Coordinates of C-alpha atoms and ligand atoms in Angstrom, one line a residue:
M1 CA 151.6 124.9 61.6
T2 CA 150.5 126.1 64.9
Q3 CA 153.2 127.1 67.2
V4 CA 154.0 124.8 70.2
T5 CA 154.1 127.3 73.3
L6 CA 154.0 126.4 76.8
Q7 CA 150.5 127.5 77.1
S8 CA 149.0 125.5 74.4
E9 CA 151.0 122.4 76.0
V10 CA 149.3 123.1 79.2
E11 CA 146.2 123.7 77.3
K12 CA 146.8 119.9 76.0
L13 CA 147.5 118.4 78.9
V14 CA 145.0 119.9 80.8
K15 CA 142.7 118.5 78.2
E16 CA 144.0 115.1 78.4
F17 CA 143.9 114.9 82.2
T18 CA 140.1 115.2 82.3
I19 CA 137.7 113.0 83.8
D20 CA 134.4 113.5 82.4
E21 CA 131.0 112.1 82.5
S22 CA 130.9 109.5 80.5
T23 CA 134.4 108.6 81.2
L24 CA 133.2 108.2 85.1
K25 CA 130.0 106.2 83.9
V26 CA 132.6 103.9 82.0
L27 CA 134.6 103.3 85.0
T28 CA 132.1 102.8 87.2
E29 CA 130.5 100.2 85.5
Y30 CA 133.7 98.5 84.6
F31 CA 134.3 98.8 88.5
I32 CA 131.2 96.6 89.4
E33 CA 132.0 94.0 86.8
S34 CA 135.1 93.7 88.6
I35 CA 133.8 93.5 91.4
E36 CA 131.9 90.4 90.3
A37 CA 134.8 88.9 88.6
G38 CA 137.3 89.1 91.8
L39 CA 134.8 87.8 94.1
G40 CA 134.4 84.7 91.8
H41 CA 138.4 84.3 91.0
S42 CA 140.7 82.8 93.5
S43 CA 143.2 85.5 94.3
D44 CA 146.6 84.0 93.2
E45 CA 150.0 85.4 92.9
H46 CA 149.4 86.5 89.0
S47 CA 146.0 87.3 88.8
K48 CA 145.8 90.6 87.4
S49 CA 142.1 91.3 88.3
L50 CA 141.0 93.3 91.1
P51 CA 142.0 91.1 94.2
M52 CA 138.8 91.4 96.5
I53 CA 140.3 89.5 99.3
P54 CA 138.0 88.0 102.0
T55 CA 138.9 89.2 105.4
F56 CA 137.1 87.2 107.7
V57 CA 135.8 90.0 109.8
T58 CA 132.4 89.3 109.4
K59 CA 130.7 92.4 111.5
V60 CA 131.5 96.1 112.1
P61 CA 131.7 97.3 115.8
N62 CA 128.6 99.1 117.0
G63 CA 131.0 101.2 119.7
R64 CA 130.4 99.4 122.9
E65 CA 133.4 96.9 122.3
H66 CA 135.8 97.0 125.1
G67 CA 139.0 96.1 126.0
T68 CA 142.8 96.6 126.0
Y69 CA 144.6 95.6 122.8
L70 CA 148.0 95.9 121.3
A71 CA 148.0 97.2 117.7
A72 CA 150.6 97.1 115.3
D73 CA 150.7 98.9 112.0
L74 CA 153.1 98.5 108.9
G75 CA 151.9 101.2 106.6
G76 CA 154.2 103.3 104.1
T77 CA 157.4 104.2 105.4
N78 CA 156.6 104.1 109.3
F79 CA 156.3 101.6 112.1
R80 CA 153.7 102.2 114.7
V81 CA 153.1 100.1 117.7
C82 CA 149.8 100.8 119.8
S83 CA 148.2 99.8 122.9
V84 CA 144.3 100.6 122.7
D85 CA 142.2 100.7 125.2
L86 CA 138.5 100.7 124.0
R87 CA 135.6 101.8 126.3
G88 CA 133.1 100.2 125.4
D89 CA 131.2 104.1 124.6
S90 CA 133.0 104.7 121.1
T91 CA 135.3 106.4 122.9
F92 CA 139.1 105.0 123.3
Q93 CA 142.6 106.0 124.6
L94 CA 145.6 105.3 122.6
E95 CA 149.6 105.3 123.6
Q96 CA 151.7 104.3 120.9
S97 CA 155.5 104.6 119.7
K98 CA 156.4 105.6 115.7
A99 CA 159.7 104.7 114.2
K100 CA 160.8 105.4 110.5
I101 CA 161.5 101.9 108.6
P102 CA 165.3 102.4 108.1
E103 CA 166.0 103.0 103.8
D104 CA 168.2 99.6 103.9
L105 CA 165.6 97.1 105.3
L106 CA 162.5 98.5 101.9
D107 CA 164.9 96.2 99.7
A108 CA 166.5 93.6 102.5
E109 CA 167.6 90.1 101.6
T110 CA 165.5 88.4 103.7
S111 CA 162.0 88.9 105.5
S112 CA 164.0 88.6 108.9
E113 CA 165.7 91.8 108.9
L114 CA 162.5 93.4 108.7
F115 CA 160.6 91.6 110.8
S116 CA 163.2 91.2 113.6
Y117 CA 163.3 95.1 113.6
L118 CA 159.7 95.1 114.2
A119 CA 159.8 93.0 117.0
K120 CA 162.2 95.1 118.4
K121 CA 160.0 98.1 118.2
V122 CA 157.0 95.6 119.6
K123 CA 159.2 94.6 122.8
Q124 CA 160.2 98.2 123.5
F125 CA 157.0 99.2 123.3
V126 CA 155.6 96.5 125.7
E127 CA 158.1 96.9 128.0
R128 CA 157.6 100.4 128.3
H129 CA 153.8 100.2 128.8
H130 CA 153.0 97.0 129.8
A131 CA 155.7 96.0 132.2
D132 CA 153.0 94.2 134.4
R133 CA 152.2 92.1 131.6
L134 CA 155.7 90.4 130.8
S135 CA 154.8 87.1 131.6
T136 CA 155.7 83.9 130.2
D137 CA 152.3 82.1 131.0
E138 CA 151.1 82.1 127.2
D139 CA 147.4 82.3 128.6
K140 CA 148.5 85.7 129.6
H141 CA 150.1 87.0 126.4
L142 CA 148.7 89.9 125.1
K143 CA 146.8 90.2 122.1
L144 CA 147.7 91.6 119.1
G145 CA 146.3 93.0 116.0
F146 CA 148.4 93.7 112.9
T147 CA 147.5 96.2 110.6
F148 CA 149.3 95.5 107.6
S149 CA 148.6 97.6 104.5
Y150 CA 149.7 95.7 101.3
P151 CA 147.9 93.1 99.8
V152 CA 147.7 89.8 101.3
N153 CA 146.0 86.5 100.5
Q154 CA 144.2 86.3 103.5
T155 CA 143.0 82.4 104.5
A156 CA 141.9 83.2 108.0
L157 CA 141.5 86.2 110.4
G158 CA 144.9 86.0 111.7
K159 CA 146.3 84.3 108.5
G160 CA 147.7 85.7 105.2
T161 CA 150.6 85.9 102.4
L162 CA 151.7 88.4 100.9
I163 CA 150.6 88.6 97.4
R164 CA 152.6 91.4 96.2
W165 CA 155.1 94.6 97.9
T166 CA 153.7 98.2 97.0
K167 CA 154.8 101.6 98.2
G168 CA 158.7 101.0 97.7
F169 CA 159.0 97.9 99.7
K170 CA 160.7 95.0 97.6
I171 CA 161.7 92.3 99.6
Q172 CA 161.0 89.4 97.2
D173 CA 161.7 87.0 100.1
T174 CA 158.7 87.9 101.8
V175 CA 156.4 87.5 98.7
G176 CA 154.1 84.3 99.2
K177 CA 155.0 84.3 102.9
D178 CA 152.5 84.3 106.0
V179 CA 153.1 87.5 107.3
V180 CA 151.5 86.9 110.5
E181 CA 153.7 83.6 111.5
L182 CA 156.9 86.3 110.0
L183 CA 156.4 88.4 112.6
Q184 CA 155.4 85.9 115.5
I185 CA 158.9 83.9 114.7
E186 CA 160.4 87.1 115.5
L187 CA 158.7 88.1 118.9
D188 CA 158.7 84.6 119.7
K189 CA 162.8 84.5 119.5
Q190 CA 163.1 88.0 121.4
Q191 CA 160.7 86.3 123.9
V192 CA 157.9 89.2 123.9
P193 CA 155.1 87.9 125.5
V194 CA 152.7 88.9 122.6
K195 CA 150.1 87.0 120.3
V196 CA 149.5 87.9 116.6
V197 CA 145.6 86.9 116.5
A198 CA 144.3 89.6 113.6
L199 CA 145.7 90.5 110.6
A200 CA 143.9 93.6 109.2
N201 CA 144.6 95.8 106.2
D202 CA 144.5 99.7 106.8
T203 CA 141.1 100.0 105.3
V204 CA 139.8 97.5 107.3
G205 CA 141.0 99.2 110.5
T206 CA 139.6 102.5 109.2
L207 CA 135.9 101.0 108.6
L208 CA 135.6 99.5 112.1
S209 CA 137.2 102.6 113.9
H210 CA 134.6 104.5 112.0
A211 CA 131.9 102.5 113.0
Y212 CA 132.9 102.4 116.5
A213 CA 133.3 105.8 116.7
S214 CA 130.3 106.8 115.0
G215 CA 128.4 103.6 116.6
A216 CA 126.8 104.5 120.0
S217 CA 126.8 108.1 119.4
P218 CA 123.5 108.3 117.3
S219 CA 123.5 112.1 117.1
G220 CA 126.5 112.3 115.6
K221 CA 125.6 109.2 112.8
Q222 CA 124.4 110.2 109.2
G223 CA 124.2 107.0 108.0
D224 CA 125.4 103.6 108.4
S225 CA 129.1 103.2 107.8
V226 CA 129.7 101.7 104.6
I227 CA 132.8 101.8 103.4
G228 CA 136.5 102.3 105.0
A229 CA 139.2 103.9 102.3
I230 CA 142.6 105.1 102.4
F231 CA 144.1 108.0 100.1
G232 CA 147.3 108.4 101.1
T233 CA 150.7 107.4 99.9
G234 CA 148.9 104.4 98.6
T235 CA 144.9 103.9 97.7
N236 CA 142.3 101.3 98.6
G237 CA 138.8 100.5 100.2
C238 CA 137.0 97.8 102.0
Y239 CA 133.0 97.3 102.2
L240 CA 130.5 94.4 103.3
E241 CA 129.8 92.1 101.0
P242 CA 127.1 89.1 101.9
I243 CA 129.0 86.1 102.5
D244 CA 126.9 84.0 99.4
E245 CA 128.7 86.5 96.9
I246 CA 131.8 85.7 98.1
K247 CA 132.3 82.7 95.7
K248 CA 136.1 82.3 95.9
L249 CA 135.4 81.8 99.5
D250 CA 136.3 78.0 100.4
P251 CA 132.5 76.7 100.8
K252 CA 133.5 74.8 104.2
I253 CA 134.1 78.3 105.9
A254 CA 131.2 80.0 104.4
E255 CA 128.8 77.3 105.8
E256 CA 130.4 77.2 109.0
L257 CA 129.8 81.1 109.4
K258 CA 126.6 80.8 108.4
N259 CA 125.6 78.3 110.6
K260 CA 127.0 80.6 113.1
G261 CA 124.3 83.4 112.3
E262 CA 126.9 85.5 110.4
T263 CA 125.5 86.8 106.8
H264 CA 128.4 89.5 105.6
M265 CA 132.3 89.9 105.6
V266 CA 133.9 92.8 104.8
V267 CA 136.0 92.5 101.6
N268 CA 139.2 93.9 100.8
T269 CA 139.1 95.6 97.3
E270 CA 142.8 96.5 96.9
W271 CA 141.6 98.6 94.5
G272 CA 144.7 99.8 93.8
S273 CA 144.7 97.1 91.3
F274 CA 141.4 98.0 89.4
D275 CA 142.1 97.7 85.5
N276 CA 145.3 96.8 85.3
D277 CA 144.8 95.9 82.0
L278 CA 144.2 99.5 81.4
K279 CA 141.2 98.6 79.6
H280 CA 139.4 101.5 80.5
L281 CA 142.2 104.1 82.8
P282 CA 143.5 106.9 81.2
N283 CA 147.2 106.3 79.7
S284 CA 149.4 109.1 79.4
I285 CA 152.8 109.0 78.5
Y286 CA 153.7 109.9 81.9
D287 CA 151.6 107.4 83.5
E288 CA 153.4 104.9 81.6
R289 CA 156.6 106.0 82.4
I290 CA 155.8 106.2 85.9
D291 CA 154.7 102.4 85.7
K292 CA 158.0 101.6 84.2
I293 CA 160.3 103.0 87.2
S294 CA 158.0 101.8 90.1
S295 CA 158.7 98.7 91.7
N296 CA 155.7 96.8 90.7
P297 CA 155.4 97.3 86.7
G298 CA 151.9 96.6 85.5
Y299 CA 150.4 96.1 88.7
H300 CA 148.3 98.7 90.9
M301 CA 147.7 101.1 87.6
F302 CA 144.8 102.7 89.4
E303 CA 146.9 103.6 92.4
K304 CA 149.4 105.1 90.3
R305 CA 146.9 107.5 89.1
V306 CA 145.2 108.3 92.3
S307 CA 147.6 108.4 95.3
G308 CA 150.2 110.6 97.0
M309 CA 153.0 108.5 96.0
F310 CA 152.5 109.3 92.9
M311 CA 151.2 112.9 92.1
G312 CA 154.4 114.7 92.3
E313 CA 155.8 112.3 90.0
I314 CA 153.0 112.9 87.5
L315 CA 153.8 116.4 87.7
R316 CA 158.1 116.2 87.7
Q317 CA 157.3 113.8 84.4
V318 CA 155.7 116.8 82.9
L319 CA 157.7 119.4 83.3
V320 CA 160.4 117.1 82.4
E321 CA 158.8 116.2 78.9
L322 CA 157.3 120.5 78.6
H323 CA 161.4 121.2 79.1
S324 CA 162.7 118.8 75.9
K325 CA 160.2 120.5 73.8
G326 CA 162.0 123.9 74.6
V327 CA 158.5 125.4 76.2
I328 CA 159.9 125.8 79.9
F329 CA 162.6 126.1 81.8
T330 CA 164.6 127.5 78.8
Q331 CA 167.7 128.4 80.8
Y332 CA 168.9 125.3 81.0
P333 CA 170.2 123.8 77.5
N334 CA 169.3 120.3 77.8
Y335 CA 168.1 117.7 80.8
E336 CA 171.8 116.9 82.2
R337 CA 171.8 120.3 83.2
L338 CA 168.1 120.6 84.7
P339 CA 168.5 120.6 88.8
H340 CA 169.3 117.3 90.2
R341 CA 166.5 116.9 92.1
L342 CA 164.5 117.7 88.9
R343 CA 165.9 114.6 87.2
T344 CA 165.5 112.4 90.5
A345 CA 162.3 110.2 90.5
F346 CA 159.8 110.4 93.3
E347 CA 161.9 113.6 94.5
L348 CA 158.8 115.7 94.2
D349 CA 156.3 115.4 97.2
S350 CA 152.6 115.5 96.9
E351 CA 152.5 118.3 99.9
V352 CA 154.4 120.5 97.5
L353 CA 151.6 120.3 95.3
S354 CA 149.1 120.9 97.8
H355 CA 150.9 124.1 98.0
I356 CA 150.6 125.4 94.6
E357 CA 147.2 124.2 93.9
I358 CA 145.5 127.0 96.3
D359 CA 148.3 129.3 95.7
D360 CA 146.6 132.8 95.2
S361 CA 149.5 135.0 96.5
T362 CA 151.2 138.1 94.4
N363 CA 152.7 136.5 91.3
L364 CA 152.9 133.0 92.8
K365 CA 155.4 133.9 94.7
E366 CA 154.5 130.7 97.3
T367 CA 154.6 128.6 94.7
E368 CA 158.1 129.8 93.4
L369 CA 159.4 129.6 97.1
S370 CA 158.1 126.1 96.9
L371 CA 159.5 124.9 93.9
L372 CA 163.1 126.9 94.8
Q373 CA 163.2 124.9 98.6
S374 CA 161.9 121.1 97.2
L375 CA 164.0 121.1 93.4
R376 CA 166.1 124.0 93.7
L377 CA 164.2 125.1 90.8
P378 CA 163.8 128.9 90.0
T379 CA 160.5 129.6 88.0
I380 CA 159.6 132.7 86.0
K381 CA 156.1 134.1 86.4
E382 CA 154.3 132.4 83.1
E383 CA 156.0 129.1 84.4
R384 CA 154.0 129.0 88.0
I385 CA 151.1 129.7 86.2
A386 CA 151.3 126.6 83.5
I387 CA 152.5 124.7 86.8
Q388 CA 149.6 125.4 88.6
S389 CA 147.3 124.7 85.8
I390 CA 148.9 121.2 85.5
V391 CA 149.0 120.6 89.5
R392 CA 145.1 121.0 89.3
A393 CA 144.4 118.9 86.4
I394 CA 146.9 116.4 88.2
S395 CA 144.8 116.4 91.7
R396 CA 141.5 116.8 89.9
R397 CA 142.2 113.8 88.1
S398 CA 143.3 112.0 91.0
A399 CA 139.9 112.8 93.1
Y400 CA 137.7 111.8 89.9
L401 CA 139.1 108.6 90.0
A402 CA 138.7 108.4 93.6
A403 CA 135.5 108.5 93.1
V404 CA 134.8 105.9 90.9
P405 CA 135.0 103.0 93.5
L406 CA 133.0 104.8 95.9
A407 CA 130.4 105.1 93.3
A408 CA 130.7 101.4 91.9
I409 CA 130.5 99.9 95.7
L410 CA 127.8 102.0 96.8
I411 CA 125.8 101.2 93.6
R412 CA 126.5 97.6 93.8
T413 CA 125.5 97.1 97.5
K414 CA 122.4 99.3 96.9
A415 CA 123.5 101.4 100.4
L416 CA 121.4 104.3 99.2
E417 CA 117.8 102.3 98.7
G418 CA 115.2 103.0 100.9
Y419 CA 113.7 105.7 102.5
H420 CA 115.8 108.9 103.5
K421 CA 118.7 106.4 103.2
E422 CA 122.3 108.3 104.1
V423 CA 125.5 106.3 104.5
E424 CA 129.1 107.4 105.8
I425 CA 132.2 106.5 104.2
G426 CA 135.5 106.5 106.7
V427 CA 138.4 107.7 105.0
D428 CA 142.1 108.0 106.0
G429 CA 145.0 109.0 104.3
S430 CA 147.3 112.2 103.8
V431 CA 145.5 113.4 100.5
V432 CA 142.2 113.4 101.3
E433 CA 143.2 114.7 105.0
Y434 CA 145.2 117.4 104.0
Y435 CA 145.2 118.2 99.9
P436 CA 142.8 120.9 99.6
G437 CA 139.9 120.6 97.8
F438 CA 140.2 116.7 97.5
R439 CA 137.4 115.7 99.2
S440 CA 135.2 118.0 97.4
M441 CA 136.8 117.1 93.8
I442 CA 135.4 113.8 94.9
R443 CA 132.0 114.6 95.6
H444 CA 131.8 117.0 92.4
A445 CA 133.0 113.2 90.7
L446 CA 130.1 111.3 93.0
A447 CA 127.3 113.8 91.5
L448 CA 128.6 113.7 88.4
S449 CA 128.9 109.5 88.0
P450 CA 125.8 107.3 88.2
L451 CA 125.3 107.7 91.6
G452 CA 124.0 111.6 90.5
P453 CA 123.6 114.6 92.7
D454 CA 120.6 112.7 94.8
G455 CA 122.9 110.2 95.4
E456 CA 125.9 112.1 96.2
R457 CA 124.3 114.2 98.8
K458 CA 123.3 111.4 100.9
V459 CA 127.0 110.2 101.2
H460 CA 129.2 111.6 104.0
I461 CA 133.0 111.4 103.4
Q462 CA 134.4 111.6 107.2
I463 CA 138.2 111.3 108.1
S464 CA 138.5 108.2 110.6
K465 CA 141.7 109.3 112.6
D466 CA 143.8 106.3 114.0
G467 CA 141.8 103.3 111.7
S468 CA 144.7 101.5 111.6
G469 CA 145.5 101.6 115.4
V470 CA 141.9 101.7 116.9
G471 CA 140.7 99.4 113.6
A472 CA 143.4 96.4 114.4
A473 CA 142.3 96.5 118.1
L474 CA 138.9 96.2 117.2
S475 CA 139.7 93.0 114.7
V476 CA 141.3 91.5 117.8
Q477 CA 138.2 91.9 119.4
S478 CA 136.2 90.6 116.9
S479 CA 138.5 87.6 117.0
T480 CA 137.5 86.9 120.9
Ligands
LIG501 C1 148.2 98.4 99.5 C2 146.9 98.5 100.2 C3 146.5 99.3 101.1 C4 146.8 101.0 100.5 C5 146.6 101.8 101.0 C6 148.1 100.0 98.4 O1 149.3 100.1 97.9 O2 148.2 97.5 98.4 O3 146.9 97.1 101.2 O4 145.5 99.4 101.8 O5 148.0 100.7 99.5 O6 147.7 101.9 102.5

């Protein structure tokens, strides 16, 4: 029998977490299939397929849009209110205030507890920055775009019911309700002179703001903006699909849009829910354990392998398992004796992994400090070497998986077909922005995917800052 050592366990793990060329191919093909299935299904609350939600945004901006709009953004744990002045030359000015959502609101009994808090923040912002617009005259109400970064079943630009919460929110009462209406009711109750006219997912905001910013400056433009994507606490993406292909769209609405000359609509894929049935996604015991303790077991299975909310938890689960096998942290005789933080789910932030990923200090001293600080966990050099290998395996799996929807959408939309055709993908989110090497690992995987190295070279992945603020303003603009 071979001896179980830390090194042999790490080698097994790295192998298990490797996504090779053939897996990329299978996943990309399955993603394309799932897009087609999702465009055909009506998005009902219990559906496990790719949601593929029509957004009622029918074009991307060209940079010449202008006007002053309000935007509110409920994303991870923060709520932002902004006032965006689009100047019509691809630039904008933005004022904002940001507040951390109080913990007790994440699992409040009623929706109104959360939405009255949001309305209060909008009110404070308007009083501070738009005192001149505090009119009771409805026609003069400021128009607000609401970036709501959770899956909603959108039925019009300014209407959408929550399918389910993700990323830690657990307010059951909100599921099935129109989130625009919930916010408007509370704004009206507090007599805030604001009308919520557009609802936008953060990915839609990212696509719109990216197109706006690169639109009117041809010198900086490297191709059409074709995908808006988020790789942060959660992950998701959107792109333009021909209206005729969105079979689930009410035929009357499709006809009306086409009569107005519209040809395409942005679709919010909600790719966090790709392959919820785990037909092809890798599934380790760590993934299974995380799913069980998550707020939405059985859903968002792709997100649980890719996004920042879960990378740290995967590492924590792996470390606890290695300890139970007796190959790491042997000074602790049993699970109960491990440092409390190492026993606490979701305690380990992906930011810690980002330091370990690139630690090249002597004896991995920085890793030692990071683990001491974040988990109160002392380590020896051999353990740190093992932990660094595990961290790199986790982030590489995440980035390689992240490439799958990008490759699939580019292939499905034939975005790279044409002479010297190049495309831009606007991205936002803490992982893609700050995790060292994440973007280049996505690129490696794109080259290895069915897109191939030639396709990969024509793809420009660009950080699009403030997507959720500027994008919401742009979606208001598209409602006018
Ligand atoms: C949500 C998406 C969102 C993504 C990124 C996911 O958990 O379901 O709606 O776009 O996170 O914020």
